[in-house]
Amino acid sequence: MSDAFGIDFGTTNSVLARTTANGVEAVPLDPGLPLEWANLEFDRVLPSVIGFEGGDPVFGWAAKRQRTGKLEAVKRLFATEDSVTIGDQDLKVEVAAAMFFRHIQQQAAAAGIIAKLNRAVVTIPANSRGLARFRTKLSAGLAGMEVLALINEPTAAAMAYAHAIGQNQRILVFDWGGGTLDVTVLQAFDGVFIEQASKGVQRLGGLDIDDAFRAAVLPQIPGSADWDDEKQGLFRLDLERAKIELSQQDTTRIPLPGGGYHQVSRALLEESVAALVQRTREPVDICLRDSPGRIDHLVMVGGSSNMPVIRRFVSDIVGVEPSTGVNPMLAVAQGAAIASGILQGTVTDLDFHVGTEHALGIVVHNDSSPPEGSFSVLIRRNTKYPARATDSYVPAMDFQEQVNVQVIEGDPDKPIGHEDNVVLKDWDIDLPEQRLRTDASFTVTYEYDLDGILHVLVRDQRTGNVLSETEVAVGAAEDRTQLPLMRRNVDSLMTVGATPKPRISAEAQAVVRKARDKVLPFVADDDRDTLEKLVTDLEAAAPETEKDRTEALEAELRNHAYLLW
């Protein structure tokens, strides 16, 4: 049985897990973990932080300890931003995230877990919209990793607790991590987990808890208003650790940048985050309303769910005590690894189905003024993936040459312009000329795939000709012709400082550069795997084996001589 891998790509922390013949486990990825954090069960957690040090990219704790010039919570940028600045580097958001996925690959190889991590299930918040889902999959792909599926984090979490869940039982998953809150109701039947209702909040998590706690503590510390950025950064990291410690004890001390300590209590923490805790009630109530009935299991995962105040709060609403037995920080990744095993055929006693968290609809618009009212729905909320729906439309006027189509994701009960409604794509479609409106009808088909990425097909209803075909989830992302350039950007950035200074001769180094620059970016996957192994073998060669390994790589390169010009 080959290992199957799952990645919890989190806002503040990420985890890699694998399913083996002996079960499922999360694996350590960050040798730079400080001892005081290891004692808090962070030994298998990789901070989702990217930085640069002396021109070289750094990740995890090496980046998190930097005072300035680092990027935290890259995942939060997927929904809104196209580029980001890290230190003095301006990068596309997808490139920055791809660097992080590549780092996970490299750390897994360095730890001897797998020579090359090239396939995995990746988790995503249930409330993520199409663009964020697409960008997650694209970023992993740019790192050289095939995403077997994007699975909603609550579904993955429930699968991690499968051993404790009986047949035909209902589970409410409360997933409160560093950046988002997801609440999902699932039905477990004969080992299959089926999403029945899901609701979330996109920007509510541990980062917001840290901000609220800091706002309560800083006024108690004389002189804190005069701290520079470096001292603020030191204090923020120590305050985050204190927050975690207060889930296990009533009081703790925070070291101060200028020396000394400041004592804080769980009572102060709970008072400072009371408003945030109250905000978690609405998605729970909505899920219970959308899928009424008894809840048999309450699964609470994500670091923020460790706080006693939130565990009591949600338990009181649901009427069930939280399940135990799985580390809440690791559960999502472990469930993703189980899903990976299911998809690869190594796990046969479980299965899963996921559904849409938002409705998908359309506005067909006939003039230049902005549309009003609500959008019409093609795929309803909580529809199981994959989903397909078709509807027909008629132009407003005879002999009309174009219509404007807007693909919208959100809530059809709210006006089109409401903040909960997002226009995924807005474009004009040319209609067949010289037709009466009654003879110019066209159909629009939505197809939502297993990754939650939307494909749209528009056909002339009379002839069946395709008027438009597009992958809407790309949104404002790069044209596909730009993707090879983005991949080369990732390769270039991750090559800097990523390997030790070469021990091989200048001649051997030249052969390696020829392979990397002229051949590897352009060949098929099978050939790429062969070449990458030969390159790796040569780079690691001892003096007595260098000549033979150089000749082996040169022989393989001759098979691709058409690229060597």
Coordinates of C-alpha atoms in Angstrom, one line a residue:
M1 CA 0.0 0.0 0.0
S2 CA 1.5 3.3 -1.1
D3 CA 1.1 6.3 1.2
A4 CA -1.6 8.8 0.4
F5 CA -1.1 12.5 1.4
G6 CA -3.4 15.3 2.5
I7 CA -2.5 19.0 3.1
D8 CA -4.4 21.3 5.3
F9 CA -3.4 24.6 3.7
G10 CA -4.4 26.9 6.5
T11 CA -4.5 30.6 7.0
T12 CA -2.1 30.7 9.9
N13 CA -0.8 27.1 10.0
S14 CA -0.5 24.2 7.6
V15 CA -0.2 20.5 8.2
L16 CA 0.8 17.5 6.0
A17 CA -0.6 14.1 6.8
R18 CA -0.4 10.7 5.3
T19 CA -2.4 7.5 5.3
T20 CA -0.2 4.4 5.6
A21 CA -0.9 0.7 6.2
N22 CA -0.7 1.5 9.9
G23 CA -3.2 4.3 9.9
V24 CA -3.2 8.1 9.4
E25 CA -0.6 10.5 10.9
A26 CA 0.5 14.1 10.6
V27 CA 4.2 14.5 9.9
P28 CA 6.7 17.1 11.2
L29 CA 7.9 19.6 8.5
D30 CA 9.7 22.4 10.4
P31 CA 13.0 21.7 12.1
G32 CA 13.1 25.3 13.3
L33 CA 10.3 24.9 15.8
P34 CA 11.0 26.7 19.1
L35 CA 11.0 24.4 22.1
E36 CA 8.3 26.4 23.9
W37 CA 5.9 25.9 21.0
A38 CA 6.7 22.2 20.7
N39 CA 5.4 21.8 24.2
L40 CA 2.1 23.2 23.0
E41 CA 1.7 20.3 20.4
F42 CA 2.9 22.4 17.5
D43 CA 5.6 19.9 16.5
R44 CA 3.6 18.8 13.4
V45 CA 2.3 22.3 12.4
L46 CA 4.0 24.5 9.9
P47 CA 3.3 28.3 10.2
S48 CA 1.8 29.5 6.9
V49 CA 4.4 32.4 6.7
I50 CA 6.7 33.4 3.9
G51 CA 9.7 35.7 4.1
F52 CA 13.0 36.5 2.5
E53 CA 16.4 36.5 4.2
G54 CA 19.5 37.6 2.3
G55 CA 17.5 37.2 -0.9
D56 CA 16.6 33.6 -0.1
P57 CA 13.0 32.5 0.6
V58 CA 12.3 31.3 4.1
F59 CA 9.2 29.6 5.5
G60 CA 7.5 28.5 8.7
W61 CA 9.2 29.5 11.9
A62 CA 12.2 31.0 10.1
A63 CA 9.8 33.5 8.5
K64 CA 7.4 33.9 11.4
R65 CA 10.3 35.1 13.7
Q66 CA 11.1 37.9 11.3
R67 CA 10.1 41.3 12.6
T68 CA 9.2 42.8 9.2
G69 CA 9.0 41.9 5.5
K70 CA 7.1 38.7 5.9
L71 CA 3.7 37.5 4.5
E72 CA 1.2 35.9 6.8
A73 CA -2.2 34.5 5.8
V74 CA -1.6 34.3 2.1
K75 CA -4.8 32.3 1.7
R76 CA -6.9 35.3 2.8
L77 CA -5.6 37.1 -0.3
F78 CA -7.0 34.5 -2.7
A79 CA -10.4 36.1 -2.8
T80 CA -9.4 39.7 -3.4
E81 CA -5.8 40.4 -4.4
D82 CA -3.7 39.7 -7.5
S83 CA -0.2 40.5 -6.1
V84 CA 1.6 40.8 -2.9
T85 CA 4.9 42.3 -1.6
I86 CA 7.2 40.2 0.6
G87 CA 10.2 42.2 1.6
D88 CA 11.4 43.8 -1.6
Q89 CA 9.8 41.1 -3.8
D90 CA 6.5 41.8 -5.7
L91 CA 4.9 38.5 -6.5
K92 CA 1.6 37.2 -7.8
V93 CA -0.5 35.7 -5.0
E94 CA -0.5 32.3 -6.8
V95 CA 3.3 32.4 -7.0
A96 CA 3.7 33.2 -3.3
A97 CA 1.3 30.3 -2.4
A98 CA 3.1 28.0 -4.9
M99 CA 6.4 28.7 -3.1
F100 CA 4.8 27.5 0.1
F101 CA 3.5 24.3 -1.5
R102 CA 7.0 23.7 -3.0
H103 CA 8.5 24.2 0.5
I104 CA 6.2 21.5 1.8
Q105 CA 7.4 19.2 -0.9
Q106 CA 11.0 20.0 -0.1
Q107 CA 10.6 19.4 3.6
A108 CA 8.8 16.1 3.1
A109 CA 11.7 15.0 0.9
A110 CA 14.3 16.3 3.4
A111 CA 12.6 14.4 6.3
G112 CA 12.7 11.2 4.3
I113 CA 8.8 11.0 4.1
I114 CA 8.6 10.8 0.3
A115 CA 11.2 11.4 -2.4
K116 CA 8.8 13.7 -4.3
L117 CA 5.3 14.7 -3.0
N118 CA 3.5 15.2 -6.4
R119 CA -0.1 14.2 -5.5
A120 CA -2.3 15.2 -2.6
V121 CA -5.8 16.2 -1.5
V122 CA -5.8 19.8 -0.4
T123 CA -8.4 21.3 1.9
I124 CA -10.2 24.5 1.5
P125 CA -12.8 26.4 3.7
A126 CA -16.3 25.4 2.8
N127 CA -17.3 29.0 2.4
S128 CA -14.5 29.6 -0.2
R129 CA -15.8 31.0 -3.5
G130 CA -14.8 29.9 -7.0
L131 CA -11.8 32.1 -7.5
A132 CA -10.2 31.1 -4.1
R133 CA -10.7 27.4 -5.0
F134 CA -9.2 27.8 -8.4
R135 CA -6.2 29.7 -7.1
T136 CA -5.6 27.1 -4.5
K137 CA -5.5 24.4 -7.1
L138 CA -3.4 26.5 -9.4
S139 CA -0.8 27.3 -6.7
A140 CA -0.3 23.7 -5.9
G141 CA 0.0 22.9 -9.6
L142 CA 2.6 25.7 -10.1
A143 CA 4.6 23.9 -7.4
G144 CA 4.5 20.7 -9.4
M145 CA 1.8 19.0 -7.3
E146 CA -1.3 17.4 -8.7
V147 CA -4.4 18.2 -6.6
L148 CA -6.4 15.0 -6.5
A149 CA -9.3 16.9 -5.1
L150 CA -10.2 20.1 -3.1
I151 CA -12.1 18.9 -0.1
N152 CA -14.0 21.1 2.3
E153 CA -12.3 21.4 5.6
P154 CA -15.3 20.4 7.7
T155 CA -15.8 17.2 5.7
A156 CA -12.1 16.3 6.1
A157 CA -12.4 16.9 9.8
A158 CA -15.4 14.6 10.1
M159 CA -13.5 11.9 8.3
A160 CA -10.7 12.1 10.9
Y161 CA -13.2 11.2 13.6
A162 CA -14.8 8.4 11.5
H163 CA -13.7 5.7 14.0
A164 CA -16.0 7.3 16.6
I165 CA -19.0 7.9 14.4
G166 CA -21.7 5.2 14.0
Q167 CA -23.9 4.4 11.1
N168 CA -26.7 6.8 10.0
Q169 CA -25.6 9.5 12.4
R170 CA -25.5 13.3 11.9
I171 CA -22.4 15.4 12.7
L172 CA -22.0 19.1 13.1
V173 CA -18.5 20.2 12.4
F174 CA -17.4 23.6 13.9
D175 CA -14.1 24.5 12.2
W176 CA -12.6 27.6 13.6
G177 CA -9.0 28.1 12.5
G178 CA -6.7 31.1 12.0
G179 CA -8.6 32.9 9.4
T180 CA -12.1 31.5 8.7
L181 CA -15.0 29.8 10.4
D182 CA -16.8 26.9 8.8
V183 CA -19.9 25.1 10.2
T184 CA -21.2 22.1 8.3
V185 CA -23.8 19.4 9.0
L186 CA -23.0 16.0 7.6
Q187 CA -24.8 12.7 7.4
A188 CA -22.7 9.5 7.9
F189 CA -24.3 6.5 6.2
D190 CA -22.4 3.2 5.6
G191 CA -19.1 5.0 5.8
V192 CA -20.1 7.8 3.4
F193 CA -20.0 11.4 4.6
I194 CA -22.6 13.6 2.8
E195 CA -22.7 17.3 3.4
Q196 CA -26.3 18.5 4.1
A197 CA -25.8 22.1 5.1
S198 CA -22.9 24.5 5.3
K199 CA -22.3 28.1 6.3
G200 CA -19.3 30.1 7.2
V201 CA -17.6 33.5 7.8
Q202 CA -14.7 34.3 5.6
R203 CA -12.7 36.6 7.9
L204 CA -13.2 35.4 11.4
G205 CA -10.5 33.4 13.2
G206 CA -7.4 33.2 15.3
L207 CA -5.9 36.4 13.7
D208 CA -9.0 38.3 14.8
I209 CA -8.8 36.8 18.3
D210 CA -5.1 37.9 18.6
D211 CA -6.1 41.5 17.6
A212 CA -8.9 41.7 20.1
F213 CA -6.7 40.2 22.9
R214 CA -3.8 42.5 22.1
A215 CA -6.2 45.5 22.2
A216 CA -7.2 44.5 25.7
V217 CA -3.7 43.8 27.0
L218 CA -1.6 46.7 25.6
P219 CA -3.3 49.5 27.6
Q220 CA -2.3 47.6 30.8
I221 CA 1.4 47.9 29.9
P222 CA 3.1 51.2 30.6
G223 CA 5.1 52.5 27.6
S224 CA 3.7 50.0 25.1
A225 CA 2.4 52.9 22.9
D226 CA 6.0 53.8 22.2
W227 CA 7.2 50.4 21.0
D228 CA 8.7 50.2 17.6
D229 CA 7.7 47.7 14.9
E230 CA 10.3 45.2 16.2
K231 CA 9.1 45.3 19.7
Q232 CA 5.5 45.0 18.5
G233 CA 6.4 42.0 16.5
L234 CA 8.1 40.3 19.5
F235 CA 5.1 41.0 21.7
R236 CA 2.6 39.8 19.2
L237 CA 4.3 36.4 18.9
D238 CA 4.5 36.0 22.7
L239 CA 0.9 37.1 23.1
E240 CA -0.2 34.4 20.6
R241 CA 1.6 31.8 22.7
A242 CA -0.1 33.1 25.8
K243 CA -3.5 32.8 24.2
I244 CA -2.8 29.1 23.5
E245 CA -1.5 28.5 27.0
L246 CA -4.7 30.1 28.4
S247 CA -6.7 27.2 26.9
Q248 CA -4.9 24.9 29.4
Q249 CA -4.5 27.2 32.4
D250 CA -6.1 30.1 34.2
T251 CA -3.1 32.6 34.0
T252 CA 0.2 32.9 32.3
R253 CA 3.0 35.4 31.9
I254 CA 4.0 37.3 28.7
P255 CA 7.7 38.3 28.4
L256 CA 8.0 42.1 27.6
P257 CA 10.3 43.4 24.8
G258 CA 12.1 45.6 27.3
G259 CA 12.5 42.9 30.0
G260 CA 10.2 41.6 32.7
Y261 CA 6.8 40.0 32.4
H262 CA 3.1 40.9 32.3
Q263 CA 0.5 38.5 33.7
V264 CA -2.7 37.8 31.8
S265 CA -5.7 35.7 32.7
R266 CA -8.2 33.5 30.8
A267 CA -10.9 35.7 32.1
L268 CA -9.4 38.7 30.3
L269 CA -9.0 36.7 27.1
E270 CA -12.6 35.6 27.2
E271 CA -13.9 39.1 27.9
S272 CA -11.9 40.5 25.0
V273 CA -13.2 38.0 22.5
A274 CA -16.8 37.8 23.7
A275 CA -18.1 39.7 20.6
L276 CA -16.2 37.3 18.3
V277 CA -17.6 34.3 20.1
Q278 CA -21.1 35.7 19.6
R279 CA -20.6 36.0 15.9
T280 CA -20.0 32.3 15.6
R281 CA -23.6 31.6 16.5
E282 CA -25.3 32.7 13.3
P283 CA -23.7 30.1 11.0
V284 CA -24.4 27.4 13.6
D285 CA -28.1 28.4 13.7
I286 CA -28.3 28.6 9.9
C287 CA -27.0 25.1 9.5
L288 CA -29.3 23.7 12.1
R289 CA -32.2 25.4 10.4
D290 CA -31.2 24.2 6.9
S291 CA -30.8 20.7 8.1
P292 CA -33.1 20.1 11.1
G293 CA -32.9 17.1 13.3
R294 CA -30.8 15.7 16.2
I295 CA -27.0 16.1 16.1
D296 CA -25.3 13.0 17.3
H297 CA -21.7 14.2 17.2
L298 CA -20.1 17.7 17.6
V299 CA -16.7 17.9 16.0
M300 CA -14.7 21.0 16.9
V301 CA -11.4 21.5 15.0
G302 CA -9.0 24.3 14.3
G303 CA -6.8 26.1 16.8
S304 CA -9.4 28.6 17.9
S305 CA -11.8 25.8 18.8
N306 CA -9.4 24.8 21.7
M307 CA -10.6 27.8 23.7
P308 CA -12.8 26.5 26.6
V309 CA -15.2 29.5 26.1
I310 CA -16.0 28.6 22.5
R311 CA -16.3 24.8 23.3
R312 CA -18.9 25.6 26.0
F313 CA -20.7 28.1 23.8
V314 CA -21.2 25.8 20.8
S315 CA -21.9 22.7 23.0
D316 CA -24.7 24.6 24.6
I317 CA -26.3 25.5 21.3
V318 CA -26.0 22.1 19.8
G319 CA -26.8 20.1 22.9
V320 CA -23.9 17.7 22.5
E321 CA -20.4 17.6 24.1
P322 CA -17.5 17.9 21.7
S323 CA -15.9 14.7 20.4
T324 CA -12.4 13.9 21.5
G325 CA -9.6 11.6 20.5
V326 CA -8.1 13.7 17.6
N327 CA -5.8 16.7 17.9
P328 CA -8.0 19.6 16.6
M329 CA -5.0 21.2 15.0
L330 CA -4.3 18.1 12.9
A331 CA -7.7 16.7 12.2
V332 CA -8.3 18.5 8.9
A333 CA -5.0 17.3 7.4
Q334 CA -5.6 13.7 8.6
G335 CA -9.1 13.7 7.0
A336 CA -7.6 15.0 3.8
A337 CA -5.1 12.1 3.8
I338 CA -8.0 9.7 4.3
A339 CA -9.8 11.3 1.3
S340 CA -6.6 10.9 -0.7
G341 CA -6.5 7.2 0.2
I342 CA -10.2 6.9 -0.9
L343 CA -9.4 8.5 -4.3
Q344 CA -6.4 6.3 -4.8
G345 CA -8.2 3.2 -3.8
T346 CA -6.1 2.4 -0.7
V347 CA -9.0 3.3 1.8
T348 CA -12.1 1.3 0.9
D349 CA -14.3 1.6 4.0
L350 CA -15.1 5.3 3.7
D351 CA -16.3 7.8 1.1
F352 CA -17.4 11.4 0.9
H353 CA -19.7 13.8 -1.0
V354 CA -19.5 17.6 -0.7
G355 CA -21.9 20.3 -1.7
T356 CA -22.1 24.0 -2.6
E357 CA -21.9 26.5 0.2
H358 CA -23.2 29.3 -2.1
A359 CA -25.9 29.5 -4.8
L360 CA -24.7 30.0 -8.3
G361 CA -26.8 32.1 -10.6
I362 CA -26.9 34.4 -13.5
V363 CA -28.0 37.8 -14.7
V364 CA -28.6 38.2 -18.5
H365 CA -28.5 41.9 -19.2
N366 CA -29.5 43.7 -22.3
D367 CA -28.2 47.3 -21.9
S368 CA -25.5 49.3 -20.3
S369 CA -27.3 50.2 -17.1
P370 CA -26.4 48.1 -14.0
P371 CA -28.8 45.3 -13.3
E372 CA -31.1 45.5 -10.3
G373 CA -33.1 43.1 -8.2
S374 CA -31.9 39.5 -7.5
F375 CA -30.1 37.0 -9.7
S376 CA -31.8 33.8 -11.1
V377 CA -30.4 30.5 -9.6
L378 CA -29.1 27.7 -11.7
I379 CA -27.3 25.7 -8.9
R380 CA -28.8 26.0 -5.5
R381 CA -27.0 26.2 -2.2
N382 CA -26.1 22.8 -0.6
T383 CA -26.2 21.0 -4.0
K384 CA -23.9 18.0 -4.1
Y385 CA -20.8 18.2 -6.2
P386 CA -20.5 17.6 -9.2
A387 CA -23.5 19.6 -10.2
R388 CA -24.9 20.5 -13.6
A389 CA -27.8 22.8 -14.6
T390 CA -29.1 24.4 -17.8
D391 CA -31.6 27.3 -18.4
S392 CA -32.7 29.2 -21.5
Y393 CA -32.9 32.9 -22.1
V394 CA -34.2 35.3 -24.7
P395 CA -32.8 38.7 -25.8
A396 CA -34.9 41.7 -24.9
M397 CA -35.1 43.0 -28.5
D398 CA -35.4 41.8 -32.1
F399 CA -32.1 41.7 -34.0
Q400 CA -30.1 42.2 -30.9
E401 CA -26.4 41.6 -31.5
Q402 CA -25.1 41.1 -27.9
V403 CA -26.1 40.3 -24.4
N404 CA -24.2 40.9 -21.2
V405 CA -23.9 37.9 -18.9
Q406 CA -22.9 38.0 -15.3
V407 CA -22.1 34.8 -13.3
I408 CA -22.9 35.4 -9.7
E409 CA -22.1 33.4 -6.5
G410 CA -23.9 34.2 -3.3
D411 CA -27.4 34.6 -1.9
P412 CA -30.4 35.0 -4.3
D413 CA -32.5 36.4 -1.5
K414 CA -30.3 39.5 -1.4
P415 CA -29.9 42.3 -4.0
I416 CA -27.3 41.8 -6.7
G417 CA -25.2 44.5 -5.3
H418 CA -25.1 43.1 -1.7
E419 CA -21.6 42.3 -0.3
D420 CA -22.6 38.6 0.0
N421 CA -23.0 38.4 -3.8
V422 CA -19.8 38.2 -5.9
V423 CA -19.7 38.6 -9.7
L424 CA -17.3 35.8 -10.8
K425 CA -17.4 36.9 -14.5
D426 CA -19.0 39.6 -16.5
W427 CA -18.7 39.5 -20.3
D428 CA -20.6 40.2 -23.6
I429 CA -21.8 37.4 -25.8
D430 CA -22.3 37.9 -29.5
L431 CA -25.7 36.6 -30.7
P432 CA -26.6 35.3 -34.2
E433 CA -27.4 38.3 -36.3
Q434 CA -30.7 39.2 -37.9
R435 CA -33.1 37.2 -35.8
L436 CA -36.3 38.0 -34.1
R437 CA -35.9 37.8 -30.3
T438 CA -38.2 34.7 -30.2
D439 CA -35.9 32.9 -32.6
A440 CA -32.7 34.0 -30.8
S441 CA -32.9 32.1 -27.5
F442 CA -29.8 30.6 -26.1
T443 CA -29.0 28.2 -23.2
V444 CA -26.6 28.6 -20.4
T445 CA -25.2 25.5 -18.7
Y446 CA -23.3 25.6 -15.4
E447 CA -21.1 22.6 -14.5
Y448 CA -19.6 22.7 -11.0
D449 CA -16.8 20.0 -10.8
L450 CA -15.6 18.1 -7.7
D451 CA -13.1 20.9 -6.9
G452 CA -15.9 23.5 -6.8
I453 CA -14.6 25.1 -10.0
L454 CA -17.3 26.4 -12.4
H455 CA -17.5 25.8 -16.1
V456 CA -20.0 27.8 -18.2
L457 CA -21.2 26.8 -21.7
V458 CA -23.5 29.1 -23.8
R459 CA -25.2 27.6 -26.9
D460 CA -27.5 28.9 -29.6
Q461 CA -30.7 27.0 -28.9
R462 CA -31.7 26.7 -32.5
T463 CA -28.5 25.5 -34.1
G464 CA -26.7 24.1 -31.0
N465 CA -23.6 26.2 -31.9
V466 CA -21.4 27.2 -29.0
L467 CA -21.5 30.9 -28.4
S468 CA -19.2 30.9 -25.4
E469 CA -17.3 28.4 -23.3
T470 CA -15.2 29.4 -20.2
E471 CA -13.9 28.4 -16.9
V472 CA -15.4 31.1 -14.8
A473 CA -13.5 30.4 -11.6
V474 CA -10.4 31.8 -13.2
G475 CA -12.0 35.2 -12.7
A476 CA -9.3 37.9 -13.0
A477 CA -6.5 35.3 -12.8
E478 CA -3.7 35.1 -15.4
D479 CA -4.3 34.1 -19.0
R480 CA -3.3 30.5 -19.4
T481 CA -0.4 31.6 -21.7
Q482 CA 1.2 33.2 -18.6
L483 CA 1.1 30.1 -16.5
P484 CA 4.5 28.7 -17.8
L485 CA 6.1 32.0 -16.9
M486 CA 4.6 31.8 -13.4
R487 CA 5.9 28.3 -13.0
R488 CA 9.4 29.4 -14.0
N489 CA 9.2 32.2 -11.5
V490 CA 8.4 29.7 -8.8
D491 CA 11.3 27.5 -9.9
S492 CA 13.7 30.4 -10.0
L493 CA 12.7 31.8 -6.6
M494 CA 12.9 28.4 -4.9
T495 CA 16.2 27.5 -6.5
V496 CA 17.9 30.5 -4.8
G497 CA 19.5 29.2 -1.6
A498 CA 17.4 26.0 -1.7
T499 CA 20.3 23.6 -2.2
P500 CA 23.7 23.4 -0.7
K501 CA 26.7 24.9 -2.5
P502 CA 27.5 22.4 -5.3
R503 CA 30.3 19.9 -4.7
I504 CA 30.3 18.8 -8.3
S505 CA 32.7 20.1 -11.0
A506 CA 31.9 23.2 -13.2
E507 CA 31.4 20.8 -16.2
A508 CA 28.8 18.8 -14.3
Q509 CA 27.1 22.0 -13.1
A510 CA 26.8 23.1 -16.7
V511 CA 25.0 19.9 -17.7
V512 CA 22.6 20.4 -14.8
R513 CA 21.9 24.0 -15.8
K514 CA 21.2 22.8 -19.4
A515 CA 18.7 20.2 -18.1
R516 CA 17.0 22.7 -15.8
D517 CA 16.8 25.7 -18.2
K518 CA 16.4 24.1 -21.6
V519 CA 14.6 20.8 -21.2
L520 CA 12.8 20.3 -17.9
P521 CA 10.2 23.1 -18.3
F522 CA 9.0 21.8 -21.6
V523 CA 8.8 18.0 -21.4
A524 CA 6.0 15.6 -20.5
D525 CA 5.6 14.4 -16.9
D526 CA 7.2 10.9 -17.4
D527 CA 10.3 12.4 -19.1
R528 CA 10.4 15.1 -16.4
D529 CA 10.5 12.5 -13.6
T530 CA 13.3 10.7 -15.3
L531 CA 15.4 13.8 -15.9
E532 CA 14.8 15.2 -12.4
K533 CA 16.0 11.9 -10.9
L534 CA 19.2 12.0 -13.0
V535 CA 19.7 15.7 -12.0
T536 CA 19.3 14.9 -8.3
D537 CA 21.6 12.0 -8.6
L538 CA 24.3 14.1 -10.3
E539 CA 24.0 16.9 -7.8
A540 CA 24.5 14.5 -4.9
A541 CA 27.4 12.6 -6.7
A542 CA 30.6 11.9 -4.9
P543 CA 33.8 12.5 -6.9
E544 CA 34.1 8.8 -7.9
T545 CA 30.6 8.7 -9.3
E546 CA 30.3 12.1 -10.9
K547 CA 31.6 11.1 -14.3
D548 CA 29.2 8.2 -14.8
R549 CA 26.2 10.3 -13.6
T550 CA 27.2 13.2 -15.8
E551 CA 27.3 10.8 -18.8
A552 CA 23.9 9.3 -17.9
L553 CA 22.3 12.8 -17.7
E554 CA 23.9 13.8 -21.0
A555 CA 22.6 10.6 -22.7
E556 CA 19.1 11.4 -21.6
L557 CA 19.4 15.0 -22.7
R558 CA 20.3 13.8 -26.2
N559 CA 16.8 12.3 -26.5
H560 CA 15.6 15.9 -26.3
A561 CA 18.2 17.5 -28.6
Y562 CA 15.5 19.4 -30.4
L563 CA 15.3 21.7 -27.3
L564 CA 19.1 22.2 -26.9
W565 CA 19.6 25.2 -29.1

